[in-house]
Amino acid sequence: MKKTFLTVALLAAAAAAQAQKRTAFEPGQTWPDNKGTHLNAHGGGVLYDKGRYYLFGEHKIAGGKGNSAQVGVHCYSSQDLYNWQDEGIALQVAPAGSGSEIEQGSIIERPKVVFNKKTGKYVMWFHLELKGQGYAAARTAVAVSDRATGPYAYVKSFRPGAGQWPLGFQEAWKQPVPGEKDLKWWTPDWTKAVAEGLFIRRDFAPGQMARDMTVFVDDDGKAYNIHSSEDNLTLHVAELTPDYQGFTGRWNTIAPAGHNEAPALCKRNGKYYLITSGCTGWDPNAARSFVASSIWGPWKQLDNPATGPQANITYNSQSTYILPVAGRKDAFIFLADRWTPKNPIDGGYIWLPLSFEGDQPRLQWADRWDLGVFDAARAKAVAN
């Protein structure tokens, strides 16, 4: 009988805890959903649609096996960004042995969903690595649904830019240079060769590599896939077709040989802002930032946006998305992940307000904060 009473008490306490609404962000802390389970949406992105936010991310499991796709892409929904409702698996992996590109054991990373007003479809893009090939495939893939929460039907994967040169690519750069493959990496001659198409020429026929990625929809409705390419040496921006399910063939490079990954993009006052990380595997590093007046560039590199303690490792995290807050002008949230590859399911989330000093994006650590910071910042700006 005592055990029964104890069980009832514990269940009641759990239910009470779940019923308590969160009223703030607590970066790096456990973030329970409506069932009391830590959010399982890593490398994620957020869609705002019809008054609700939808968070999509990699569903992880415990142990090293969790670094590959064992379940699929998880979806959550929220009205306030603090409290999330579990909407289940939006994109399910195919059974092992099925031969599908997204079969269990493949790698599905950084899913991003956008809504296409012309087709009425929800379109999910993600970085895909084929099962058993490590990170050699370097593809970007697309799935579609009639509903924000899914289920999403897998369409296909791409190596973008096959048979197509980037914008402004000089005629002289289209032919290989004798001895270019023997250049020592990171020397001035090698860096110049990369900027002049060393890896672009290599991948011209099969298409360019596409790893860490994000998707951005501009004010005119055009959408772009921004991804790490050229062995993670150079970012590429590629225009999507009007249905957002393919590529138009128009693309360009960002920061050749800059060694950037984890791109996150936003637009403010007509300018485009990009935050990335360096390439140090699962280990965090200092973030980078860029600004441009056109999404096609030229892009100007700025400073590390992070400030204060642990700015040199971006508060022990890596960028994944920049979220515009609905109904608040110039209010953006920086989304990042704390990766735990030995037990991926334990990974944490770093959400911080993104501010600007002129053109320079800025991040400052906060143990706890809420959306009121944007109202305060706007009031201060008006007063000044």
Coordinates of C-alpha atoms in Angstrom, one line a residue:
M1 CA 0.0 0.0 0.0
K2 CA 2.8 2.4 0.8
K3 CA 4.4 1.7 -2.6
T4 CA 1.1 2.6 -4.2
F5 CA 0.8 5.9 -2.4
L6 CA 4.4 6.7 -3.2
T7 CA 3.9 5.9 -6.9
V8 CA 0.8 8.1 -7.0
A9 CA 2.7 10.9 -5.3
L10 CA 5.6 10.6 -7.7
L11 CA 3.3 10.7 -10.7
A12 CA 1.4 13.7 -9.3
A13 CA 4.7 15.5 -8.8
A14 CA 5.8 14.7 -12.3
A15 CA 2.5 15.9 -13.7
A16 CA 2.8 19.1 -11.7
A17 CA 6.3 19.7 -13.0
Q18 CA 5.2 19.3 -16.5
A19 CA 2.2 21.6 -16.0
Q20 CA 4.5 24.4 -14.9
K21 CA 5.0 26.7 -17.8
R22 CA 8.4 28.0 -18.6
T23 CA 8.7 31.8 -18.9
A24 CA 12.3 32.2 -20.0
F25 CA 15.2 30.6 -21.8
E26 CA 17.9 28.9 -19.7
P27 CA 20.8 28.2 -22.1
G28 CA 22.6 25.0 -21.6
Q29 CA 20.1 23.6 -19.1
T30 CA 17.8 20.6 -19.6
W31 CA 14.8 21.7 -21.7
P32 CA 11.8 19.5 -21.1
D33 CA 8.9 19.2 -23.6
N34 CA 5.3 18.8 -22.7
K35 CA 6.0 15.2 -21.6
G36 CA 8.9 16.2 -19.4
T37 CA 11.5 14.8 -21.8
H38 CA 14.6 16.9 -22.9
L39 CA 14.1 18.2 -26.4
N40 CA 15.5 15.9 -29.0
A41 CA 16.0 18.2 -32.0
H42 CA 19.7 18.8 -32.5
G43 CA 21.3 20.9 -35.3
G44 CA 17.8 22.3 -35.7
G45 CA 16.0 25.1 -37.4
V46 CA 12.6 26.8 -36.7
L47 CA 9.7 27.5 -39.0
Y48 CA 7.0 30.1 -38.0
D49 CA 3.7 29.3 -39.6
K50 CA 0.1 30.3 -38.8
G51 CA 0.9 31.6 -35.3
R52 CA 3.0 28.7 -34.2
Y53 CA 6.7 28.0 -34.2
Y54 CA 7.9 24.5 -35.3
L55 CA 11.3 23.2 -34.3
F56 CA 12.9 20.5 -36.4
G57 CA 16.1 18.7 -35.5
E58 CA 18.1 15.5 -35.5
H59 CA 16.6 12.8 -33.2
K60 CA 19.5 11.3 -31.3
I61 CA 19.8 8.1 -29.3
A62 CA 22.2 7.1 -26.6
G63 CA 25.7 5.9 -27.4
G64 CA 28.0 6.3 -30.5
K65 CA 25.3 4.9 -32.8
G66 CA 23.3 8.0 -32.1
N67 CA 25.7 10.0 -34.3
S68 CA 24.0 8.4 -37.3
A69 CA 20.3 8.6 -38.2
Q70 CA 18.5 5.8 -36.3
V71 CA 15.1 7.4 -36.1
G72 CA 14.8 10.6 -38.2
V73 CA 13.9 14.2 -37.8
H74 CA 12.0 15.2 -34.7
C75 CA 9.4 18.0 -34.7
Y76 CA 8.1 20.2 -31.8
S77 CA 5.6 23.1 -31.8
S78 CA 5.3 26.2 -29.6
Q79 CA 3.4 29.4 -29.3
D80 CA 5.8 31.2 -27.1
L81 CA 9.2 29.6 -27.8
Y82 CA 9.7 28.6 -24.2
N83 CA 7.3 25.6 -24.0
W84 CA 7.4 22.9 -26.7
Q85 CA 4.9 20.2 -27.6
D86 CA 6.2 17.0 -29.0
E87 CA 4.8 16.5 -32.5
G88 CA 6.6 13.3 -33.1
I89 CA 9.0 12.2 -36.0
A90 CA 8.4 14.4 -39.0
L91 CA 10.8 12.5 -41.3
Q92 CA 11.2 8.8 -40.6
V93 CA 14.3 6.9 -41.7
A94 CA 13.8 4.0 -44.1
P95 CA 14.3 0.5 -42.7
A96 CA 17.9 -0.8 -42.7
G97 CA 18.7 -2.8 -45.8
S98 CA 16.0 -1.0 -47.9
G99 CA 18.6 0.7 -50.1
S100 CA 17.0 4.1 -49.6
E101 CA 19.3 7.0 -49.4
I102 CA 17.9 7.8 -46.0
E103 CA 17.9 4.3 -44.6
Q104 CA 18.6 3.7 -40.9
G105 CA 22.4 4.3 -40.3
S106 CA 22.7 7.1 -42.9
I107 CA 23.6 10.5 -41.6
I108 CA 20.9 13.2 -41.5
E109 CA 22.0 16.6 -40.1
R110 CA 20.8 20.2 -39.7
P111 CA 17.3 19.9 -41.1
K112 CA 15.6 23.2 -42.0
V113 CA 11.9 23.6 -43.1
V114 CA 10.4 26.4 -45.1
F115 CA 6.9 26.9 -46.5
N116 CA 6.3 27.5 -50.2
K117 CA 3.4 29.9 -50.7
K118 CA 3.0 29.0 -54.4
T119 CA 2.7 25.2 -53.9
G120 CA 1.3 25.1 -50.3
K121 CA 4.0 22.6 -49.5
Y122 CA 6.4 22.4 -46.5
V123 CA 9.9 21.7 -47.7
M124 CA 12.6 20.2 -45.6
W125 CA 16.3 20.4 -46.6
F126 CA 19.1 18.6 -44.7
H127 CA 22.7 17.4 -45.0
L128 CA 22.8 13.8 -46.1
E129 CA 25.6 11.3 -45.9
L130 CA 25.0 7.8 -47.4
K131 CA 25.2 4.8 -45.1
G132 CA 28.6 3.3 -44.8
Q133 CA 30.4 6.1 -46.6
G134 CA 31.3 8.3 -43.7
Y135 CA 31.2 11.9 -44.9
A136 CA 32.3 11.2 -48.4
A137 CA 28.9 11.6 -50.1
A138 CA 28.5 15.3 -49.0
R139 CA 25.0 15.7 -50.3
T140 CA 22.0 18.0 -49.6
A141 CA 18.6 16.4 -49.6
V142 CA 14.9 17.4 -49.7
A143 CA 11.6 16.1 -48.4
V144 CA 8.1 17.5 -48.6
S145 CA 4.8 17.5 -46.7
D146 CA 1.3 19.0 -46.8
R147 CA 1.5 19.7 -43.1
A148 CA 4.1 21.5 -41.0
T149 CA 4.5 18.5 -38.6
G150 CA 4.7 16.0 -41.4
P151 CA 5.0 13.2 -42.3
Y152 CA 7.6 14.3 -44.8
A153 CA 8.1 12.3 -48.0
Y154 CA 11.7 11.9 -49.1
V155 CA 12.3 13.3 -52.6
K156 CA 16.0 13.1 -53.6
S157 CA 19.5 14.3 -52.8
F158 CA 21.8 16.6 -54.8
R159 CA 25.4 17.6 -55.4
P160 CA 24.5 21.2 -56.4
G161 CA 26.0 23.0 -59.3
A162 CA 26.8 20.0 -61.5
G163 CA 28.2 21.3 -64.8
Q164 CA 27.7 25.0 -63.7
W165 CA 30.2 27.6 -62.8
P166 CA 29.6 30.1 -59.9
L167 CA 28.8 33.7 -60.6
G168 CA 31.7 35.8 -61.7
F169 CA 33.9 32.8 -62.4
Q170 CA 36.6 33.9 -64.8
E171 CA 37.2 32.1 -68.0
A172 CA 40.8 31.6 -67.2
W173 CA 39.9 29.7 -64.1
K174 CA 38.0 27.0 -65.9
Q175 CA 41.1 25.2 -67.0
P176 CA 43.4 23.3 -64.5
V177 CA 46.8 24.8 -63.7
P178 CA 49.8 22.5 -64.0
G179 CA 51.0 21.3 -60.6
E180 CA 48.0 22.7 -58.7
K181 CA 47.2 19.4 -57.0
D182 CA 50.7 19.3 -55.5
L183 CA 50.4 22.6 -53.8
K184 CA 51.0 22.5 -50.0
W185 CA 47.8 23.3 -48.1
W186 CA 47.4 26.7 -46.4
T187 CA 50.3 28.3 -48.3
P188 CA 49.5 31.6 -50.1
D189 CA 49.8 29.9 -53.5
W190 CA 47.3 27.2 -52.4
T191 CA 44.9 29.7 -50.9
K192 CA 45.0 31.6 -54.2
A193 CA 44.4 28.4 -56.1
V194 CA 41.3 27.6 -54.0
A195 CA 39.9 31.1 -54.6
E196 CA 40.4 30.5 -58.3
G197 CA 38.5 27.3 -58.5
L198 CA 40.9 24.4 -57.5
F199 CA 38.1 22.4 -55.9
I200 CA 35.3 23.8 -58.0
R201 CA 37.0 22.4 -61.1
R202 CA 37.5 19.0 -59.3
D203 CA 33.8 18.7 -58.6
F204 CA 32.4 20.4 -61.7
A205 CA 31.0 17.3 -63.4
P206 CA 29.5 15.4 -60.3
G207 CA 28.4 18.6 -58.5
Q208 CA 29.8 20.5 -55.6
M209 CA 30.0 19.0 -52.0
A210 CA 27.2 20.1 -49.6
R211 CA 27.7 19.5 -45.9
D212 CA 26.6 21.8 -43.0
M213 CA 23.7 23.8 -44.3
T214 CA 20.9 26.2 -43.7
V215 CA 18.0 27.5 -45.9
F216 CA 17.0 31.2 -46.1
V217 CA 13.9 32.6 -47.7
D218 CA 14.3 36.3 -48.8
D219 CA 11.7 39.1 -48.8
D220 CA 10.9 38.4 -52.5
G221 CA 10.1 34.8 -51.8
K222 CA 13.3 33.4 -53.3
A223 CA 15.0 30.7 -51.3
Y224 CA 18.6 29.8 -50.9
N225 CA 20.6 26.8 -49.7
I226 CA 23.8 27.9 -48.0
H227 CA 26.3 25.0 -47.3
S228 CA 29.9 24.1 -46.6
S229 CA 31.6 22.8 -49.7
E230 CA 35.0 22.2 -51.2
D231 CA 36.1 19.8 -48.3
N232 CA 34.6 22.4 -45.9
L233 CA 37.0 25.0 -47.2
T234 CA 34.4 27.3 -48.8
L235 CA 30.8 28.2 -48.2
H236 CA 28.4 28.0 -51.2
V237 CA 25.1 29.8 -51.7
A238 CA 22.8 28.3 -54.2
E239 CA 19.4 29.6 -55.4
L240 CA 16.5 27.1 -55.1
T241 CA 13.8 26.6 -57.8
P242 CA 10.4 28.4 -57.3
D243 CA 9.0 25.3 -55.6
Y244 CA 12.1 25.1 -53.3
Q245 CA 12.7 21.5 -54.2
G246 CA 15.7 21.9 -56.5
F247 CA 18.4 24.2 -57.8
T248 CA 18.2 26.9 -60.5
G249 CA 21.9 26.5 -61.3
R250 CA 22.7 30.0 -60.0
W251 CA 25.3 29.9 -57.2
N252 CA 28.3 31.6 -55.7
T253 CA 31.1 31.2 -53.2
I254 CA 31.5 32.8 -49.8
A255 CA 34.9 33.2 -48.1
P256 CA 37.0 30.9 -50.3
A257 CA 39.5 28.8 -48.2
G258 CA 38.0 30.4 -45.1
H259 CA 37.3 26.9 -43.6
N260 CA 33.8 27.7 -42.4
E261 CA 30.9 25.5 -41.4
A262 CA 27.6 25.7 -39.4
P263 CA 26.2 28.6 -41.4
A264 CA 23.3 30.6 -39.9
L265 CA 21.8 33.6 -41.8
C266 CA 19.5 36.5 -41.2
K267 CA 18.5 39.8 -42.9
R268 CA 18.3 43.2 -41.2
N269 CA 17.8 46.6 -42.7
G270 CA 18.4 45.3 -46.2
K271 CA 21.7 43.6 -45.3
Y272 CA 22.5 40.0 -44.9
Y273 CA 24.4 38.7 -41.8
L274 CA 26.0 35.3 -41.6
I275 CA 27.4 33.6 -38.5
T276 CA 29.6 30.5 -38.9
S277 CA 32.1 28.4 -37.0
G278 CA 35.5 27.2 -37.8
C279 CA 36.2 23.5 -38.5
T280 CA 37.4 21.7 -35.4
G281 CA 35.2 18.5 -35.5
W282 CA 33.0 18.2 -32.5
D283 CA 35.1 20.6 -30.5
P284 CA 33.8 24.2 -30.2
N285 CA 35.7 27.2 -31.5
A286 CA 35.3 30.9 -32.0
A287 CA 32.4 32.0 -34.2
R288 CA 32.9 34.1 -37.3
S289 CA 30.5 36.7 -38.7
F290 CA 30.1 38.3 -42.2
V291 CA 27.9 41.0 -43.8
A292 CA 26.8 41.7 -47.4
S293 CA 24.5 44.0 -49.2
S294 CA 23.5 41.1 -51.6
I295 CA 23.2 37.5 -50.8
W296 CA 25.5 36.9 -53.7
G297 CA 28.2 39.0 -52.1
P298 CA 30.8 40.3 -51.8
W299 CA 30.8 39.2 -48.1
K300 CA 32.9 41.2 -45.6
Q301 CA 34.3 39.2 -42.7
L302 CA 33.7 40.9 -39.3
D303 CA 34.7 39.9 -35.8
N304 CA 33.8 37.1 -33.5
P305 CA 30.2 37.9 -32.5
A306 CA 30.5 36.3 -29.1
T307 CA 31.7 38.4 -26.1
G308 CA 32.7 37.8 -22.5
P309 CA 33.8 34.5 -20.9
Q310 CA 34.1 31.5 -23.3
A311 CA 33.7 33.8 -26.3
N312 CA 36.6 31.9 -27.8
I313 CA 34.6 28.7 -27.9
T314 CA 31.2 30.4 -28.5
Y315 CA 30.0 29.4 -25.0
N316 CA 30.9 25.8 -25.7
S317 CA 28.5 25.6 -28.7
Q318 CA 28.2 25.8 -32.5
S319 CA 25.8 27.8 -34.5
T320 CA 22.8 26.2 -36.2
Y321 CA 20.2 28.8 -37.0
I322 CA 19.2 32.5 -36.6
L323 CA 15.5 32.9 -35.7
P324 CA 13.6 36.1 -36.4
V325 CA 11.0 36.5 -33.6
A326 CA 7.5 37.0 -35.0
G327 CA 5.9 40.4 -34.3
R328 CA 9.2 42.1 -33.1
K329 CA 11.2 44.2 -35.5
D330 CA 14.9 43.4 -35.7
A331 CA 14.6 40.7 -33.0
F332 CA 16.7 37.6 -33.6
I333 CA 17.7 34.6 -31.6
F334 CA 21.0 32.8 -32.1
L335 CA 20.5 29.0 -31.9
A336 CA 23.5 26.8 -31.2
D337 CA 24.2 23.2 -30.1
R338 CA 26.4 21.7 -27.5
W339 CA 27.5 18.5 -29.1
T340 CA 28.2 15.4 -27.0
P341 CA 29.3 12.7 -29.5
K342 CA 30.0 10.0 -26.9
N343 CA 26.3 10.2 -25.9
P344 CA 24.6 12.4 -28.5
I345 CA 21.2 12.4 -26.8
D346 CA 22.6 14.5 -24.0
G347 CA 23.4 17.4 -26.3
G348 CA 22.3 20.8 -25.0
Y349 CA 20.9 24.0 -26.7
I350 CA 22.3 27.5 -26.5
W351 CA 19.7 30.1 -27.5
L352 CA 20.8 33.7 -27.0
P353 CA 19.5 37.1 -28.1
L354 CA 21.4 38.5 -31.1
S355 CA 22.1 42.2 -31.1
F356 CA 24.0 44.6 -33.4
E357 CA 26.6 47.2 -33.0
G358 CA 26.4 48.9 -36.4
D359 CA 27.0 46.0 -38.8
Q360 CA 28.6 43.8 -36.1
P361 CA 26.4 41.0 -34.7
R362 CA 26.9 40.6 -31.0
L363 CA 26.2 37.8 -28.5
Q364 CA 26.4 38.0 -24.8
W365 CA 25.9 35.1 -22.4
A366 CA 22.9 35.0 -20.1
D367 CA 22.0 32.2 -17.7
R368 CA 18.3 33.2 -18.0
W369 CA 16.5 35.6 -20.3
D370 CA 13.2 36.2 -22.0
L371 CA 11.8 38.0 -25.1
G372 CA 11.4 41.2 -23.1
V373 CA 15.1 41.9 -23.8
F374 CA 14.0 42.9 -27.4
D375 CA 11.4 45.3 -26.1
A376 CA 14.0 46.9 -23.8
A377 CA 16.5 47.1 -26.6
R378 CA 14.0 48.7 -28.9
A379 CA 12.9 51.3 -26.3
K380 CA 16.6 52.1 -25.7
A381 CA 17.2 52.6 -29.4
V382 CA 14.2 54.9 -29.7
A383 CA 15.3 56.9 -26.7
N384 CA 18.7 57.4 -28.3

